[in-house]
């Protein structure tokens, strides 16, 4: 078993909401990714998935901060690393692609300039050489005639092409870990599929480790090796993608799978989970899913179940299936 | 065969490029958002309108409720010309067609309580003052919310709850036709199904005619009897929902279907789709 | 009540300082006849040009008038012009901005170009020019005799109106395109009901912020106009006329004559600016942390 590339240990992220009270949004999540492995992080709003990954990049803003835990990248604790060290790692060893390709690119600079800037910031190369690297990266993400399009500005691209440009920028420095935060949510369905396929392709060709964050289990299942399910800031289940699909054991995972509409199920009412996700700052003391869980025991509401490990599956449930 | 409740014939909508002055000086050709669309919706029908951004599906919704006027063509509501009906802004025809919006945080006035929002609507629906509080509570009950929501402000509700209030507000006018523009695309997966099922139940209980606008074929399949596939302002395919989704005749419909995530099944049987980025964008 | 307390918790010390200054100045202006130790216009040749002491806390001027009392009464003119001009400018500008945003199309274009035209007028120069032309005496409007101050208030108000119009227009455009306005329109609600019930309440916070900042500018304008002799007329007290009278004292060593009215202007302006910043924060509770989680 190879050593993990990134080993997140008991990560906690909190922020001050309105008044002076500290609200914890990520409540002790542990997660390791091996080199070249693709892991899907699935959860709904408030599950802590985006905040947790922003914490890994140390890009928390607006009063949010890491309140506990360690983030070991190649053995180095990112949670405690100085900002200068993080700036060097970001974009070179760990790259991130965001949901909205519109706001992630500077509209006033050509895409070539933006990619070259990233390359020059991290590698001791001339701008000429950096431009070659940029062309390579753009071609790799499927932008034809890349050298001619270096001078183009973001508005000249469609949403899907912009996301490709961002992915090109992310892989230009050959990072070892790519964090993709809902990279397809803002895109049209047909384009979504292309971007998912592209990320799968890049991962294969470049040996990238990928953390793919999404609310859509179906989408994630298409490309990852392993799925981590988060709910209410806690990790509830983590298993091989086939195990998650074939035999989910946490009731939330099961229900989440069931309520995704499909093109094969008989038409008629969809399966729905009653209730709504817990609100931040109003987390139940026990399992966060207990109030909506059909299998809840009295104990579930009172006490958070510990994370158990069995056959490579991690599970936090008092009454699993 | 009865007459259609909503009928579009040869409806075209174009927007001037470059705003107001662009139209005055006619610098460039206008953008064609809807191109000669004809469509009949029968009373009680549940129709899904599917397409990607730029397909004209939202423009169609705005035209049907009278938020904008068509550049050419006519829209009839219950057999009467919508353009003529709109001369009486607050006329009784208002009750016949209402809309539910995509973004639940923009759909409700952030400074008005849920109760005030509903009661205001009931005033315009002609409900007596004395009957309004009970009616407002009944509307909330209809969409699965309790009367304890009445004094709350929109930001105190979750996205799913706000979306339900938006539906209750539309129902307060007792419309014959409801147009729902991407009503669940901003909701979490576990809440989407709740709202879709609610819509399905309401159409059944109230005999409501529903135009459900979505980019998600699977949701349309679960809810609608008929589907209309749009691309670049035109209808490319229409027909009974299951028939179209199971044996599509148009290439674009097929592309849309192939793009729906198949999950793990897709890996067991690799899909025959390409990641060709240069596929002509709609 | 607890909500109000929570909201106020985000106001920092500078906001409270601003609020304290504004409350103190408004209090001074309202209570001047009762708290002023001397008559602000009473001439007392024996006590002329006394330095600050236990009797005349801030000294006396060339005519032996008590500087402290005159500053208290001067606050009336300053605040009346500042607040009055903001009310008039706000009424005109907010109406124009909302009308343009709600109406859209050519009406919007026309209104906003007029606003641009008014905004291109150099504010202070015109105030001085117009008072210069009309004279500093009272103006007869029918049976009413309007004192010179009213002229200044109306003038400055008109000149403030483009600022309000632009701010309001920018916010109102966003609000008008919100779905809740469309929903009201679809219900057949009247335009007046939509504008007053849905559009205006959601535009208020930037307007209020702008208003507090413009009160400060109004105070400076009043002082400037009075300084050149076209505002408040002697012997009535105003911070501007006091500074004007103190011009010679700068050379002859009576430092208290220019310093205290100057300080009064500066402190009040700073107070309104700090309050404006705090009000902006109060009305914008969407902290970045909340958007992150959503």
PDB file of C-alpha atoms in Angstrom, chain B residues 142-266:
ATOM      1  CA  UNK B 142     -51.394  22.434   0.473  1.00  0.00           C
ATOM      2  CA  UNK B 143     -47.646  22.693  -0.238  1.00  0.00           C
ATOM      3  CA  UNK B 144     -46.730  20.743   2.876  1.00  0.00           C
ATOM      4  CA  UNK B 145     -45.772  23.602   5.205  1.00  0.00           C
ATOM      5  CA  UNK B 146     -47.207  24.465   8.598  1.00  0.00           C
ATOM      6  CA  UNK B 147     -48.883  27.725   9.628  1.00  0.00           C
ATOM      7  CA  UNK B 148     -45.881  28.448  11.864  1.00  0.00           C
ATOM      8  CA  UNK B 149     -44.133  29.657   8.680  1.00  0.00           C
ATOM      9  CA  UNK B 150     -46.493  32.648   8.346  1.00  0.00           C
ATOM     10  CA  UNK B 151     -44.606  35.155  10.529  1.00  0.00           C
ATOM     11  CA  UNK B 152     -41.186  34.152   9.175  1.00  0.00           C
ATOM     12  CA  UNK B 153     -39.040  36.069   6.713  1.00  0.00           C
ATOM     13  CA  UNK B 154     -37.760  34.310   3.569  1.00  0.00           C
ATOM     14  CA  UNK B 155     -34.146  34.104   4.786  1.00  0.00           C
ATOM     15  CA  UNK B 156     -35.294  32.118   7.810  1.00  0.00           C
ATOM     16  CA  UNK B 157     -36.505  29.336   5.493  1.00  0.00           C
ATOM     17  CA  UNK B 158     -34.502  26.693   3.647  1.00  0.00           C
ATOM     18  CA  UNK B 159     -34.341  26.708  -0.136  1.00  0.00           C
ATOM     19  CA  UNK B 160     -36.859  23.905  -0.398  1.00  0.00           C
ATOM     20  CA  UNK B 161     -39.289  25.668   1.929  1.00  0.00           C
ATOM     21  CA  UNK B 162     -38.971  28.921  -0.015  1.00  0.00           C
ATOM     22  CA  UNK B 163     -39.673  27.073  -3.238  1.00  0.00           C
ATOM     23  CA  UNK B 164     -42.846  25.670  -1.657  1.00  0.00           C
ATOM     24  CA  UNK B 165     -43.922  29.151  -0.557  1.00  0.00           C
ATOM     25  CA  UNK B 166     -43.394  30.311  -4.158  1.00  0.00           C
ATOM     26  CA  UNK B 167     -45.722  27.543  -5.300  1.00  0.00           C
ATOM     27  CA  UNK B 168     -48.282  28.458  -2.645  1.00  0.00           C
ATOM     28  CA  UNK B 169     -48.188  32.062  -3.835  1.00  0.00           C
ATOM     29  CA  UNK B 170     -48.812  30.986  -7.424  1.00  0.00           C
ATOM     30  CA  UNK B 171     -51.672  28.721  -6.310  1.00  0.00           C
ATOM     31  CA  UNK B 172     -53.229  31.566  -4.297  1.00  0.00           C
ATOM     32  CA  UNK B 173     -54.359  33.113  -7.586  1.00  0.00           C
ATOM     33  CA  UNK B 174     -56.158  29.841  -8.386  1.00  0.00           C
ATOM     34  CA  UNK B 175     -54.613  29.609 -11.834  1.00  0.00           C
ATOM     35  CA  UNK B 176     -55.568  27.174 -14.581  1.00  0.00           C
ATOM     36  CA  UNK B 177     -52.031  27.095 -15.940  1.00  0.00           C
ATOM     37  CA  UNK B 178     -48.822  27.019 -13.912  1.00  0.00           C
ATOM     38  CA  UNK B 179     -45.473  27.606 -15.536  1.00  0.00           C
ATOM     39  CA  UNK B 180     -42.549  26.337 -13.500  1.00  0.00           C
ATOM     40  CA  UNK B 181     -39.173  27.556 -14.763  1.00  0.00           C
ATOM     41  CA  UNK B 182     -36.453  25.205 -13.474  1.00  0.00           C
ATOM     42  CA  UNK B 183     -38.136  25.065 -10.060  1.00  0.00           C
ATOM     43  CA  UNK B 184     -35.783  22.490  -8.562  1.00  0.00           C
ATOM     44  CA  UNK B 185     -32.451  23.066 -10.295  1.00  0.00           C
ATOM     45  CA  UNK B 186     -31.160  25.127  -7.363  1.00  0.00           C
ATOM     46  CA  UNK B 187     -32.234  22.570  -4.749  1.00  0.00           C
ATOM     47  CA  UNK B 188     -30.305  19.753  -3.144  1.00  0.00           C
ATOM     48  CA  UNK B 189     -30.925  16.288  -4.542  1.00  0.00           C
ATOM     49  CA  UNK B 190     -32.799  15.111  -1.476  1.00  0.00           C
ATOM     50  CA  UNK B 191     -35.181  18.082  -1.732  1.00  0.00           C
ATOM     51  CA  UNK B 192     -35.654  17.979  -5.528  1.00  0.00           C
ATOM     52  CA  UNK B 193     -37.715  14.832  -5.339  1.00  0.00           C
ATOM     53  CA  UNK B 194     -39.966  16.354  -2.655  1.00  0.00           C
ATOM     54  CA  UNK B 195     -40.828  19.356  -4.826  1.00  0.00           C
ATOM     55  CA  UNK B 196     -41.284  17.272  -7.995  1.00  0.00           C
ATOM     56  CA  UNK B 197     -43.667  14.948  -6.168  1.00  0.00           C
ATOM     57  CA  UNK B 198     -45.522  17.958  -4.775  1.00  0.00           C
ATOM     58  CA  UNK B 199     -45.938  19.358  -8.297  1.00  0.00           C
ATOM     59  CA  UNK B 200     -47.197  15.985  -9.497  1.00  0.00           C
ATOM     60  CA  UNK B 201     -49.697  15.786  -6.661  1.00  0.00           C
ATOM     61  CA  UNK B 202     -50.944  19.348  -7.182  1.00  0.00           C
ATOM     62  CA  UNK B 203     -51.559  18.853 -10.890  1.00  0.00           C
ATOM     63  CA  UNK B 204     -53.587  15.767 -10.083  1.00  0.00           C
ATOM     64  CA  UNK B 205     -55.580  17.292  -7.206  1.00  0.00           C
ATOM     65  CA  UNK B 206     -56.302  20.673  -8.766  1.00  0.00           C
ATOM     66  CA  UNK B 207     -56.511  19.669 -12.409  1.00  0.00           C
ATOM     67  CA  UNK B 208     -53.732  22.200 -13.004  1.00  0.00           C
ATOM     68  CA  UNK B 209     -52.133  22.529 -16.413  1.00  0.00           C
ATOM     69  CA  UNK B 210     -48.365  22.536 -15.897  1.00  0.00           C
ATOM     70  CA  UNK B 211     -45.523  23.660 -18.124  1.00  0.00           C
ATOM     71  CA  UNK B 212     -42.420  22.274 -16.470  1.00  0.00           C
ATOM     72  CA  UNK B 213     -39.243  23.814 -17.831  1.00  0.00           C
ATOM     73  CA  UNK B 214     -36.074  21.896 -17.080  1.00  0.00           C
ATOM     74  CA  UNK B 215     -32.744  20.756 -18.390  1.00  0.00           C
ATOM     75  CA  UNK B 216     -33.048  17.467 -16.511  1.00  0.00           C
ATOM     76  CA  UNK B 217     -34.617  14.761 -18.655  1.00  0.00           C
ATOM     77  CA  UNK B 218     -34.941  12.356 -15.761  1.00  0.00           C
ATOM     78  CA  UNK B 219     -37.091  14.812 -13.797  1.00  0.00           C
ATOM     79  CA  UNK B 220     -39.248  15.493 -16.834  1.00  0.00           C
ATOM     80  CA  UNK B 221     -39.674  11.779 -17.273  1.00  0.00           C
ATOM     81  CA  UNK B 222     -40.894  11.400 -13.712  1.00  0.00           C
ATOM     82  CA  UNK B 223     -43.400  14.253 -13.878  1.00  0.00           C
ATOM     83  CA  UNK B 224     -44.604  14.933 -17.406  1.00  0.00           C
ATOM     84  CA  UNK B 225     -46.908  13.279 -19.869  1.00  0.00           C
ATOM     85  CA  UNK B 226     -45.687  15.206 -22.846  1.00  0.00           C
ATOM     86  CA  UNK B 227     -42.243  16.564 -23.645  1.00  0.00           C
ATOM     87  CA  UNK B 228     -40.994  19.285 -25.957  1.00  0.00           C
ATOM     88  CA  UNK B 229     -37.297  19.385 -26.801  1.00  0.00           C
ATOM     89  CA  UNK B 230     -35.968  22.799 -27.780  1.00  0.00           C
ATOM     90  CA  UNK B 231     -32.728  23.920 -29.333  1.00  0.00           C
ATOM     91  CA  UNK B 232     -31.686  27.357 -30.592  1.00  0.00           C
ATOM     92  CA  UNK B 233     -35.176  28.786 -30.233  1.00  0.00           C
ATOM     93  CA  UNK B 234     -36.897  26.015 -32.134  1.00  0.00           C
ATOM     94  CA  UNK B 235     -38.817  22.892 -31.173  1.00  0.00           C
ATOM     95  CA  UNK B 236     -36.788  19.953 -32.444  1.00  0.00           C
ATOM     96  CA  UNK B 237     -38.957  17.160 -31.128  1.00  0.00           C
ATOM     97  CA  UNK B 238     -42.201  16.731 -29.230  1.00  0.00           C
ATOM     98  CA  UNK B 239     -44.475  13.916 -28.255  1.00  0.00           C
ATOM     99  CA  UNK B 240     -45.593  11.687 -25.386  1.00  0.00           C
ATOM    100  CA  UNK B 241     -42.869  11.744 -22.745  1.00  0.00           C
ATOM    101  CA  UNK B 242     -42.000   8.060 -22.573  1.00  0.00           C
ATOM    102  CA  UNK B 243     -42.113   7.640 -26.330  1.00  0.00           C
ATOM    103  CA  UNK B 244     -39.726  10.528 -26.957  1.00  0.00           C
ATOM    104  CA  UNK B 245     -37.303   9.559 -24.201  1.00  0.00           C
ATOM    105  CA  UNK B 246     -37.266   5.887 -25.072  1.00  0.00           C
ATOM    106  CA  UNK B 247     -37.148   6.165 -28.838  1.00  0.00           C
ATOM    107  CA  UNK B 248     -35.990   9.658 -29.720  1.00  0.00           C
ATOM    108  CA  UNK B 249     -36.110  10.611 -33.370  1.00  0.00           C
ATOM    109  CA  UNK B 250     -33.978  13.731 -33.264  1.00  0.00           C
ATOM    110  CA  UNK B 251     -30.173  13.633 -32.914  1.00  0.00           C
ATOM    111  CA  UNK B 252     -30.180  16.418 -30.370  1.00  0.00           C
ATOM    112  CA  UNK B 253     -32.651  14.568 -28.142  1.00  0.00           C
ATOM    113  CA  UNK B 254     -30.349  11.568 -28.340  1.00  0.00           C
ATOM    114  CA  UNK B 255     -27.374  13.709 -27.375  1.00  0.00           C
ATOM    115  CA  UNK B 256     -29.257  15.094 -24.380  1.00  0.00           C
ATOM    116  CA  UNK B 257     -30.201  11.591 -23.302  1.00  0.00           C
ATOM    117  CA  UNK B 258     -26.650  10.321 -23.635  1.00  0.00           C
ATOM    118  CA  UNK B 259     -25.410  13.172 -21.472  1.00  0.00           C
ATOM    119  CA  UNK B 260     -27.482  12.204 -18.434  1.00  0.00           C
ATOM    120  CA  UNK B 261     -25.025  10.723 -15.924  1.00  0.00           C
ATOM    121  CA  UNK B 262     -25.432   6.956 -15.870  1.00  0.00           C
ATOM    122  CA  UNK B 263     -23.495   6.489 -12.669  1.00  0.00           C
ATOM    123  CA  UNK B 264     -21.808   3.184 -12.167  1.00  0.00           C
ATOM    124  CA  UNK B 265     -23.918   1.528 -14.856  1.00  0.00           C
ATOM    125  CA  UNK B 266     -22.145   3.681 -17.409  1.00  0.00           C
TER     126      UNK B 266
END
